[in-house]
Short mmCIF file of C-alpha atoms in Angstrom, two decimals:
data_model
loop_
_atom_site.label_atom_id
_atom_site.label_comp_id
_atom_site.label_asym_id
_atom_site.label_seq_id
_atom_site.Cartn_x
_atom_site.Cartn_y
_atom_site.Cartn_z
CA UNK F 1382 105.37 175.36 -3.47
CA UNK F 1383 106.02 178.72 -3.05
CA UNK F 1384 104.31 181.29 -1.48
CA UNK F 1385 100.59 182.07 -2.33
CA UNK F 1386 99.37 184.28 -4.91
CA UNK F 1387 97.42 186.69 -2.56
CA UNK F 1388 100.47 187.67 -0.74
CA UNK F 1389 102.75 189.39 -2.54
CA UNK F 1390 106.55 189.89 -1.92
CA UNK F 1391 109.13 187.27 -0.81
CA UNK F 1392 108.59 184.81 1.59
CA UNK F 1393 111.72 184.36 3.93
CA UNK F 1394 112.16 181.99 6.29
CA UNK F 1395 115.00 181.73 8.75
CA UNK F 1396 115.29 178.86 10.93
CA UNK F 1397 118.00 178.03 13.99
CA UNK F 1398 118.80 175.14 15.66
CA UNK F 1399 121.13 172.94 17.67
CA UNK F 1400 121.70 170.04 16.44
CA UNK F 1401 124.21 168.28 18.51
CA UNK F 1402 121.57 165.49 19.71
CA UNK F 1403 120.25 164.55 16.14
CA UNK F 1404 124.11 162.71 15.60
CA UNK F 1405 124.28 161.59 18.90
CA UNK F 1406 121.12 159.25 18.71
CA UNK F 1407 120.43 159.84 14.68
CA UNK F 1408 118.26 157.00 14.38
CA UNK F 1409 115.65 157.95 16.52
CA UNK F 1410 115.83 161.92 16.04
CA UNK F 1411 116.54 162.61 12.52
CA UNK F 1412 113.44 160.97 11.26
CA UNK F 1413 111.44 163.23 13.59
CA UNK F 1414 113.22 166.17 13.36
CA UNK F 1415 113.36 166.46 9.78
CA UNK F 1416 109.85 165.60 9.33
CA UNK F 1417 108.85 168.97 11.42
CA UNK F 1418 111.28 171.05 9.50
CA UNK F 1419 109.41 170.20 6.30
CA UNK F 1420 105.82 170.69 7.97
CA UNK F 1421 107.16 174.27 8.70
CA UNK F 1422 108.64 174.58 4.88
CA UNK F 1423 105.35 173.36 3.60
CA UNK F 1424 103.58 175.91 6.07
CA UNK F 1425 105.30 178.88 5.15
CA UNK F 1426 106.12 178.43 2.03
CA UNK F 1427 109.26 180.14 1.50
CA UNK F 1428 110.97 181.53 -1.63
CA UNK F 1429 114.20 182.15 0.39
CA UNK F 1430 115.14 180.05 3.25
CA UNK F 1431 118.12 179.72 5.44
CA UNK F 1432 118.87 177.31 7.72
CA UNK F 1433 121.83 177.60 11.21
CA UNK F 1434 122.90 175.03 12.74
CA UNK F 1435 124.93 174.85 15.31
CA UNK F 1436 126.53 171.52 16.98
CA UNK F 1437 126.65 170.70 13.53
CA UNK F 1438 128.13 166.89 13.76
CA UNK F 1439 127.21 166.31 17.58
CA UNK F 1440 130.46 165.85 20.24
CA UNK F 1441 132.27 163.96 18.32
CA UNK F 1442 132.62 164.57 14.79
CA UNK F 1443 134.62 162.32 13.67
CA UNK F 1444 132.84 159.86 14.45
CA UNK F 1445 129.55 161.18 12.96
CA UNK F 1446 131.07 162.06 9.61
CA UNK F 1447 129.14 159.29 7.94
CA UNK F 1448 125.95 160.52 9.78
CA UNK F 1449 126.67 164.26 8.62
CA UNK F 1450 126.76 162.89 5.07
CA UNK F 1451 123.30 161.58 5.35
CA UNK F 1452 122.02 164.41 6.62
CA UNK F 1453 122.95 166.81 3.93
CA UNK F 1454 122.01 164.37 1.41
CA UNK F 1455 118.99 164.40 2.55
CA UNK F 1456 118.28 167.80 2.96
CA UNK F 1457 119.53 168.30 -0.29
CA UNK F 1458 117.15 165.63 -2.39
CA UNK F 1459 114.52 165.22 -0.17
CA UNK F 1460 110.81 165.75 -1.69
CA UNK F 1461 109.68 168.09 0.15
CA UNK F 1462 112.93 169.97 -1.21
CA UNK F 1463 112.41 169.26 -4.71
CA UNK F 1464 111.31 173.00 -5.81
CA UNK F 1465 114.43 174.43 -4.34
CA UNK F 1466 116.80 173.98 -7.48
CA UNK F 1467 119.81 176.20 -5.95
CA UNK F 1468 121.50 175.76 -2.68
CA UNK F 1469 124.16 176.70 -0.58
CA UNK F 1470 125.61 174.65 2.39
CA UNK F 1471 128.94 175.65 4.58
CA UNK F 1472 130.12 173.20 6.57
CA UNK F 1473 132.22 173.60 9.03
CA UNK F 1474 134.06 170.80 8.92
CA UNK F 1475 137.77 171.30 10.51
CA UNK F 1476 137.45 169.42 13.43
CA UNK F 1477 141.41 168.38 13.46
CA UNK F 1478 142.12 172.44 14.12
CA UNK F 1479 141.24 173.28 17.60
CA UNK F 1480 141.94 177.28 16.52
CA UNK F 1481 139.06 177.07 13.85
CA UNK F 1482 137.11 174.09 14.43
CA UNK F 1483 133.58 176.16 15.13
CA UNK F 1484 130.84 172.93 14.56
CA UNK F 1485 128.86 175.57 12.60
CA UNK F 1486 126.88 174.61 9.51
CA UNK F 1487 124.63 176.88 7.10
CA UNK F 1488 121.79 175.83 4.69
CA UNK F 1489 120.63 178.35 2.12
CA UNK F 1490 117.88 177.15 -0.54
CA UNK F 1491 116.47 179.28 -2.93
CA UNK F 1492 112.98 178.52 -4.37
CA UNK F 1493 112.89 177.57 -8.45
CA UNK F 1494 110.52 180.75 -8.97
CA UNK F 1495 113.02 183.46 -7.24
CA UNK F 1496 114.64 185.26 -9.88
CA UNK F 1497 117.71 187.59 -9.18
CA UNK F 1498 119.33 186.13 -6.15
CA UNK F 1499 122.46 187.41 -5.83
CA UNK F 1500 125.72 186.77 -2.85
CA UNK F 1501 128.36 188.61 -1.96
CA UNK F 1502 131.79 187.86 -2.29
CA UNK F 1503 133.74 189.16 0.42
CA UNK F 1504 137.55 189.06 -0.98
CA UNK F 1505 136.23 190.66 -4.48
CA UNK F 1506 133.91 193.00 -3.03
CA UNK F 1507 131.24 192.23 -5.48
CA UNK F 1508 127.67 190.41 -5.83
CA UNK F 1509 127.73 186.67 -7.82
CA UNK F 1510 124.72 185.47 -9.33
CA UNK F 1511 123.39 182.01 -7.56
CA UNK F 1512 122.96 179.13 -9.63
CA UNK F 1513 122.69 175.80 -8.88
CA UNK F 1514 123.93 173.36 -5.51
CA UNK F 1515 127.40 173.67 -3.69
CA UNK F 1516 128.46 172.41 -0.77
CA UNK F 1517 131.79 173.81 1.08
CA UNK F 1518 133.46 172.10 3.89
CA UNK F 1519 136.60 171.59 5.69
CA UNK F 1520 138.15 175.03 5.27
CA UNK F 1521 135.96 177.62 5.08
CA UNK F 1522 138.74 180.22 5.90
CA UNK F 1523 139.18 180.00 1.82
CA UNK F 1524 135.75 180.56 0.59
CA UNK F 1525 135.51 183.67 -0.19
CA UNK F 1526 131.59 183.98 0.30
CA UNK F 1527 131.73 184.34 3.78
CA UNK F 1528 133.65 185.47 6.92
CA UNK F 1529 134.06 182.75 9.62
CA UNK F 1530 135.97 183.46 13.00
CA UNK F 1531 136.34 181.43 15.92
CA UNK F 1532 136.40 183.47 19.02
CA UNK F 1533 139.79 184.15 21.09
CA UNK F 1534 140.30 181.53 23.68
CA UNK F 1535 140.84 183.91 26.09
CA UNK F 1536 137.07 185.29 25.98
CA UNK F 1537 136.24 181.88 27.74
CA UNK F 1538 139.16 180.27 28.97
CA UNK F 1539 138.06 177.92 31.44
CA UNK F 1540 136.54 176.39 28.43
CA UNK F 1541 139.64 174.66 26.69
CA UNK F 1542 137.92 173.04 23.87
CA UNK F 1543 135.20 175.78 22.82
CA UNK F 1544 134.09 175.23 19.60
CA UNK F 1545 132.10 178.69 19.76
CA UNK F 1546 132.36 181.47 16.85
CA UNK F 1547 130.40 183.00 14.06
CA UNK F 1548 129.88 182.11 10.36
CA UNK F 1549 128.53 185.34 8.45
CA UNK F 1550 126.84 185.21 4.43
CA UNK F 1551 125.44 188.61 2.75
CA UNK F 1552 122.60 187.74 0.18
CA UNK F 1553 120.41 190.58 -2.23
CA UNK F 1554 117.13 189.66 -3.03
CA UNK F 1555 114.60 192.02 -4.60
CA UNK F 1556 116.73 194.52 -4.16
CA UNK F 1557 117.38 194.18 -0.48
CA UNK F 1558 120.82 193.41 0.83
CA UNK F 1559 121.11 191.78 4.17
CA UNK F 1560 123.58 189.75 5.97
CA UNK F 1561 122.57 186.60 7.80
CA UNK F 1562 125.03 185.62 10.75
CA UNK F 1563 124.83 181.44 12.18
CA UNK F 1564 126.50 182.16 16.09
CA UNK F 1565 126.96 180.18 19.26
CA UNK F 1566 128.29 181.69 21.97
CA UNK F 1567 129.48 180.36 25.37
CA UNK F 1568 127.34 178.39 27.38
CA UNK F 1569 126.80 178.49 31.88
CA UNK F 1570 129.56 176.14 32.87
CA UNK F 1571 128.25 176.39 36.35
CA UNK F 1572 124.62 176.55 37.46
CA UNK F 1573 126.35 177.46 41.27
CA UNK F 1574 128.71 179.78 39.68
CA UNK F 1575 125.70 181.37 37.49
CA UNK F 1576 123.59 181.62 40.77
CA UNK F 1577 126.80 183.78 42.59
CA UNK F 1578 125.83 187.14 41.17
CA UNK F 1579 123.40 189.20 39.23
CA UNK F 1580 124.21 189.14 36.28
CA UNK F 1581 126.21 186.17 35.94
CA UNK F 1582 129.89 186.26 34.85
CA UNK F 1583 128.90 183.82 31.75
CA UNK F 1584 126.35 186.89 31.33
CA UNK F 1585 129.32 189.19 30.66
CA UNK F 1586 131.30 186.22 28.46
CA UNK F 1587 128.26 186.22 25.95
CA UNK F 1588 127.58 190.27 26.27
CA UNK F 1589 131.28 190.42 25.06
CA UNK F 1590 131.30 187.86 22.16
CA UNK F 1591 128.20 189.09 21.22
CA UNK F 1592 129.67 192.79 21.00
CA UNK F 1593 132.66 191.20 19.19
CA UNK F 1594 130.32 189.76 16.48
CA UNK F 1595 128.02 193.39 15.74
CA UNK F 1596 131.20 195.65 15.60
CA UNK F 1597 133.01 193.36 12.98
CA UNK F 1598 129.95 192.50 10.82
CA UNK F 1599 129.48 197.03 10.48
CA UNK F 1600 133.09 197.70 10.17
CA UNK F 1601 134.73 199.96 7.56
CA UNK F 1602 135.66 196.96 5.35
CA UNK F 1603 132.25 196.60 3.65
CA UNK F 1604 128.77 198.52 3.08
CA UNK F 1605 126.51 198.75 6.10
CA UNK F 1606 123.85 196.64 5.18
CA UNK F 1607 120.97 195.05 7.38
CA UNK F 1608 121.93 192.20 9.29
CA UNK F 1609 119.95 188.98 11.29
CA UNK F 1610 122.12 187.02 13.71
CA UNK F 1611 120.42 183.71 14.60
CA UNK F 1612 121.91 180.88 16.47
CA UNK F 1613 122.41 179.83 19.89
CA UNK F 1614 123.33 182.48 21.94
CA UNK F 1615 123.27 180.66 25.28
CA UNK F 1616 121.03 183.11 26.63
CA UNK F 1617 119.82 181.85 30.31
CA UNK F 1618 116.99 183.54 32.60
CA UNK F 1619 119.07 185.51 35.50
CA UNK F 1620 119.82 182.82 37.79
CA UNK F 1621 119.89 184.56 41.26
CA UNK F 1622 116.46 185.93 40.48
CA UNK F 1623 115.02 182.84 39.26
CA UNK F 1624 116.01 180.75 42.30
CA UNK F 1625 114.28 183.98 44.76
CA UNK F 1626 111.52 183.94 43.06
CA UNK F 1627 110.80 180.44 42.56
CA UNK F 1628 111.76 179.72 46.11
CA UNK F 1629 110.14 182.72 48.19
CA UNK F 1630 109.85 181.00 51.15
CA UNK F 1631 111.87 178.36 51.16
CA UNK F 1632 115.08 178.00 53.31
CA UNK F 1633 118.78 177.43 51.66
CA UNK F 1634 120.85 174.22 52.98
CA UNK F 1635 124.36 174.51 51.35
CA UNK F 1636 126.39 171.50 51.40
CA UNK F 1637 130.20 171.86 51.09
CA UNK F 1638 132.76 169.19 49.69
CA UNK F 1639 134.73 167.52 52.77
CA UNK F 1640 138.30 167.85 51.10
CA UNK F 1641 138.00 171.36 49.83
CA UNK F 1642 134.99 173.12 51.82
CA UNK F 1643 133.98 174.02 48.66
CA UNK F 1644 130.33 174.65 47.77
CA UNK F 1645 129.03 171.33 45.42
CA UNK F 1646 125.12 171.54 46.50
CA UNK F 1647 122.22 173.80 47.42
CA UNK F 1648 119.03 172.78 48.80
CA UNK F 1649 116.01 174.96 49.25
CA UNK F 1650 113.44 173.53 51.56
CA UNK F 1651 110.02 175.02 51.33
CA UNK F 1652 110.11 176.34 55.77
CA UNK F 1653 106.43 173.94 56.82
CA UNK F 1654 104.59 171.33 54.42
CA UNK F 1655 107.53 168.50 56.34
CA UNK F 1656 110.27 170.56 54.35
CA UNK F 1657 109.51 169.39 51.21
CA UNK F 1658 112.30 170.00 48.93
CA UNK F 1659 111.99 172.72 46.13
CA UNK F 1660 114.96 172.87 44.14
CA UNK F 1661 118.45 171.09 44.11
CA UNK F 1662 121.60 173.24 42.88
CA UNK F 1663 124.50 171.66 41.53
CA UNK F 1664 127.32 172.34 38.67
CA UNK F 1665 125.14 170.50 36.31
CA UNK F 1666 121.86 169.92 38.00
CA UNK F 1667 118.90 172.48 38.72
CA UNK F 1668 116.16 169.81 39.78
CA UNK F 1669 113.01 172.19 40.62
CA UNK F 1670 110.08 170.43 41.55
CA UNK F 1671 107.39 171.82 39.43
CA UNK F 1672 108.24 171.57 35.22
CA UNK F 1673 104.86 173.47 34.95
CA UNK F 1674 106.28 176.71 35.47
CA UNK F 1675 108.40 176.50 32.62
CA UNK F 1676 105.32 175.46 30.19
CA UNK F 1677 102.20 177.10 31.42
CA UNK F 1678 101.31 179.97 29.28
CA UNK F 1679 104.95 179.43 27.05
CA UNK F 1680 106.84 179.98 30.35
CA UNK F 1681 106.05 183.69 29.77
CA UNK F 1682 106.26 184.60 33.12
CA UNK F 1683 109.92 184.06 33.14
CA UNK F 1684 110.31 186.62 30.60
CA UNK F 1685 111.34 189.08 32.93
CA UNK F 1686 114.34 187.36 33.83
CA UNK F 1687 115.18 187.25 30.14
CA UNK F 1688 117.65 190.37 30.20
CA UNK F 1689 120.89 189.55 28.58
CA UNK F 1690 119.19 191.38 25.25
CA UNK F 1691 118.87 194.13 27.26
CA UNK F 1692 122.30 195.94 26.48
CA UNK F 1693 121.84 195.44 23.13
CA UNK F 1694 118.66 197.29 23.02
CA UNK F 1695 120.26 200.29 20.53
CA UNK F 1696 121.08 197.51 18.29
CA UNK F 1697 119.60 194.12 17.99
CA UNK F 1698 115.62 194.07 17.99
CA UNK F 1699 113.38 190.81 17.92
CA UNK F 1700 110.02 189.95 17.99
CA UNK F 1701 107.88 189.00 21.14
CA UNK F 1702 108.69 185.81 22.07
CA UNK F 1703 105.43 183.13 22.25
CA UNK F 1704 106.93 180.01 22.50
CA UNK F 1705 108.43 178.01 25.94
CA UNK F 1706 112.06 178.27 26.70
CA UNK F 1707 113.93 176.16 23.83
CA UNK F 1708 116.80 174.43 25.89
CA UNK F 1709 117.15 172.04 27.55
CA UNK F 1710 114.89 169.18 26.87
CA UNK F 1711 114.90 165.53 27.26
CA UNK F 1712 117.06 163.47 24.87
CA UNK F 1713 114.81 160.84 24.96
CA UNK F 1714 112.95 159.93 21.90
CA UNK F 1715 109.73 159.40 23.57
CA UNK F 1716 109.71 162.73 25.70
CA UNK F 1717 108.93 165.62 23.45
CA UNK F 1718 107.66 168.53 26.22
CA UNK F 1719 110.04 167.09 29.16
CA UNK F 1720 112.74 169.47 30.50
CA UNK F 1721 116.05 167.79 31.56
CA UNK F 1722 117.16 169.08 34.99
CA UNK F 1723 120.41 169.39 34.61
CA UNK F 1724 119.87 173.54 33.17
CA UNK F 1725 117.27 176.38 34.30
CA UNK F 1726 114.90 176.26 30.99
CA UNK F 1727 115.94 179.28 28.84
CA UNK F 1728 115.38 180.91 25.61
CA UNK F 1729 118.80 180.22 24.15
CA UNK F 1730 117.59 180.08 20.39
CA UNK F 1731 116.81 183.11 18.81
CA UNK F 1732 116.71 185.45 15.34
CA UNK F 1733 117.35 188.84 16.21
CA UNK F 1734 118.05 191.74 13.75
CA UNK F 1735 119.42 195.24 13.10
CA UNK F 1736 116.59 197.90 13.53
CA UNK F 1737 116.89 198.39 9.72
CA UNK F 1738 115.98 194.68 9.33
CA UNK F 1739 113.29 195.48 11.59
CA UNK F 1740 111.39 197.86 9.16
CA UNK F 1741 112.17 195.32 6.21
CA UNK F 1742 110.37 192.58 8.66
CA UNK F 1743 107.74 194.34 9.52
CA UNK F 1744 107.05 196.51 6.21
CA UNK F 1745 103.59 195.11 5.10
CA UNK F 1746 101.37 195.76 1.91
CA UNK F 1747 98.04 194.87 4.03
CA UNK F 1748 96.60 194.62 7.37
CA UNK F 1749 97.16 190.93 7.39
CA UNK F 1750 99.84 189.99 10.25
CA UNK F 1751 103.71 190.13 8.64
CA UNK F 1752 105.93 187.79 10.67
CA UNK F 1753 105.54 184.64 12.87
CA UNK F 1754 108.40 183.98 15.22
CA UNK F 1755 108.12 180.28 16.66
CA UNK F 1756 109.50 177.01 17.61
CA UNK F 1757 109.77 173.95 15.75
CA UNK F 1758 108.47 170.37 17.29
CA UNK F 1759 106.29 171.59 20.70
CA UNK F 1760 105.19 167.95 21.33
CA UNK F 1761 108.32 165.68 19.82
CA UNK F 1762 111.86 165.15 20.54
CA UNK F 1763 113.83 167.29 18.50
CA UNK F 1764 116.79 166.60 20.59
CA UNK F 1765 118.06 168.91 23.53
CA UNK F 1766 117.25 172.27 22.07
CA UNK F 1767 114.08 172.87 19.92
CA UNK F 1768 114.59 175.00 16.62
CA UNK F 1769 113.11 178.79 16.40
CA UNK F 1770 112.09 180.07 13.55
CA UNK F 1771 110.80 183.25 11.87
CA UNK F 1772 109.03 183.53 8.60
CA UNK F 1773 108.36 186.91 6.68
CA UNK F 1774 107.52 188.53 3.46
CA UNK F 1775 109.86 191.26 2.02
CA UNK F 1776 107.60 193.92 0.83
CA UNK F 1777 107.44 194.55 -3.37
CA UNK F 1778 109.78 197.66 -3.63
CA UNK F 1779 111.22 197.52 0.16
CA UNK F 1780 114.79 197.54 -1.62
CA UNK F 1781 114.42 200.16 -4.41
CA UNK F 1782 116.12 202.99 -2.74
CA UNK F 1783 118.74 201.39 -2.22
CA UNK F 1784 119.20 199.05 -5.68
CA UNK F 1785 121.74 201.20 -7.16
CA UNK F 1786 123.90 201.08 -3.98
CA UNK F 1787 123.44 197.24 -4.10
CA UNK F 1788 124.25 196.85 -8.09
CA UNK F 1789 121.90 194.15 -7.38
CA UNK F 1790 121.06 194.42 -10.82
CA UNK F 1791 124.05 193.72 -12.22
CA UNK F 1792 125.45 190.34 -13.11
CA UNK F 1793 129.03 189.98 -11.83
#
């Protein structure tokens, strides 16, 4: 199944998604969910492929641990799997320990014609060859091929039980070494807090975590290699800009609660047409009378107000984004393009990269166009947040300067 003769190279394919809603309401969204995945894996082909989730288990995890099961199992044996013959899967499954418990899970399959796939073992410092399918859960603090952190409570600590954090693997494959981070950082607790100043203070939250995250994984403990970080990052559109632009001339009502004068609702009224009402603020409701905006032409419009990458700039690249905001849609099996209201539609998904994994991205052979960057589902319920992915080809030879750094070579 893997990728076409014409093409040389390997064929990577990254995928991210939150999964929280799939083992909520598994019986009607894993069935559809799963079926897109594989459409993608059968599109793309890939030799390599890697798999985030975040939300891994839904709210309560306990209670899906039966569900989880299933879902791995599946993943694991399914047909359209059945030419990946090794595999990787960390689970995060820890959900007793509020100091670790991050809901993180990572899939790693590696196609029966890739030869020479090698990890890294963090605690020994060395590459292992991979050969056949493990699965670690529980504690992942003890596996020694990767490094998982929760982060400090006190980054976010209005948020008492924040399962956010990082989970980071390094892999070598034809010669290329690269580290591939799963993340979820914190989310807008607040759409009337968010829409207090530009940028938000949940803005500065994620800027910091996110910091956090690309200092550790270049540290002095290990070789620089290049790195992808892909997960939910939370990412929202700048609210106070959205909310001026999308309500130009429209007046503000702001309705205050009677015990505490505090501010629970905002109402902009467009100022003629019998003051038809625009948009409805609340804590967890942004009710904006026209969905279209967020769809027509992929929402692309909004782009602008997509600046929380911004500061990163100097350090995290990723392609041009194509695809609608991913987050948040309905929940409702039947409604696969419907936005709920209780969020601002925003890109929160994403796979973003070092500007070394840049060049190893976009490194081609030919003329013939090198990466696709995408969402998964468009028209079905994939749950609140629709998986992005990004498929590539590593270039024959785009590692050999660096092989004998690597010792890619050499079985450990």
């Amino acid at each position: 199944m893997a990728g076409k003769a014409a093409a040389p190279g390997t064929a990577v394919l990254l995928v991210t998604a939150n999964v929280g809603s799939l083992f909520d309401d598994p019986e009607n969204l894993q069935k559809n969910w799963l079926r897109e995945f594989y459409q993608v894996m059968h599109t793309h082909k890939p030799h390599f492929m890697a798999l985030h989730c975040q939300e891994f288990g839904g709210k309560n995890y306990e209670a899906s641990m039966s569900h989880v099961d299933k879902f791995v199992k599946e993943l694991l044996s399914s047909d359209a799997m059945k030419e990946y013959n090794r595999a990787r899967v960390y689970l995060d499954e820890n959900y007793k320990s509020q100091e670790h418990f991050t809901a993180l899970g990572s899939f790693y399959f590696l196609h029966e014609s890739l030869k020479n796939i090698y990890q890294f073992d963090f605690k020994a410092k060395k590459y292992k060859k991979v050969t056949g399918k493990e699965i670690y859960s529980d504690t992942l603090e003890s596996t020694p091929m990767l490094e998982k952190e929760k982060f400090p409570q006190d980054y976010f600590p209005e948020c008492k039980w924040s399962r956010k954090g990082f989970i980071r693997t390094r892999w070598c494959i034809a010669d290329c070494a690269f580290d591939l981070v799963n993340i979820h950082l914190f989310h807008d607790a607040s759409n009337l807090v968010a829409w207090e100043t530009s940028p938000s203070v949940y803005s500065g939250v994620r800027h910091k975590a996110l910091g956090y995250v690309l200092d550790r994984i270049i540290d002095q403990r290990f070789e620089k290699v290049s790195y992808f970080v892909f997960g939910d990052f939370n990412f929202r559109l700048d609210s106070k800009s959205v909310v001026e632009t999308l309500c130009t001339k429209a007046t503000m009502q702001t309705v205050r609660a009677a015990d505490t004068n505090e501010v629970v609702k905002l109402i902009f009224r467009e100022s003629d047409n019998d003051r038809k009402v625009v948009l409805q603020l609340e804590k967890k409701l942004f009710d904006y009378f026209n969905q279209d905006v967020f769809r027509d032409n992929n929402g692309t419009a909004l782009l602008e107000f997509d600046k929380e990458l911004s500061v990163f700039k100097d350090r995290l690249y990723e392609l041009d984004i194509s695809f609608p905001p991913s987050y948040p849609y309905s929940e409702d099996s039947s409604q696969g393009e419907q936005y709920m209201n209780t969020r601002c539609p925003a890109w929160c998904d994403r796979i973003l990269m070092s500007l070394s994994a840049k060049e190893l991205v976009l490194k081609s052979e030919s003329e013939e166009k090198v990466a696709t960057y995408d969402h998964i589902g468009p028209n079905v319920c994939m749950g609140d947040h629709k998986p992005v992915f990004l498929a590539f080809r590593i270039a024959p030879g785009a590692g050999k300067p660096h092989a004998h750094v690597h010792k890619c070579c050499v079985v450990q």
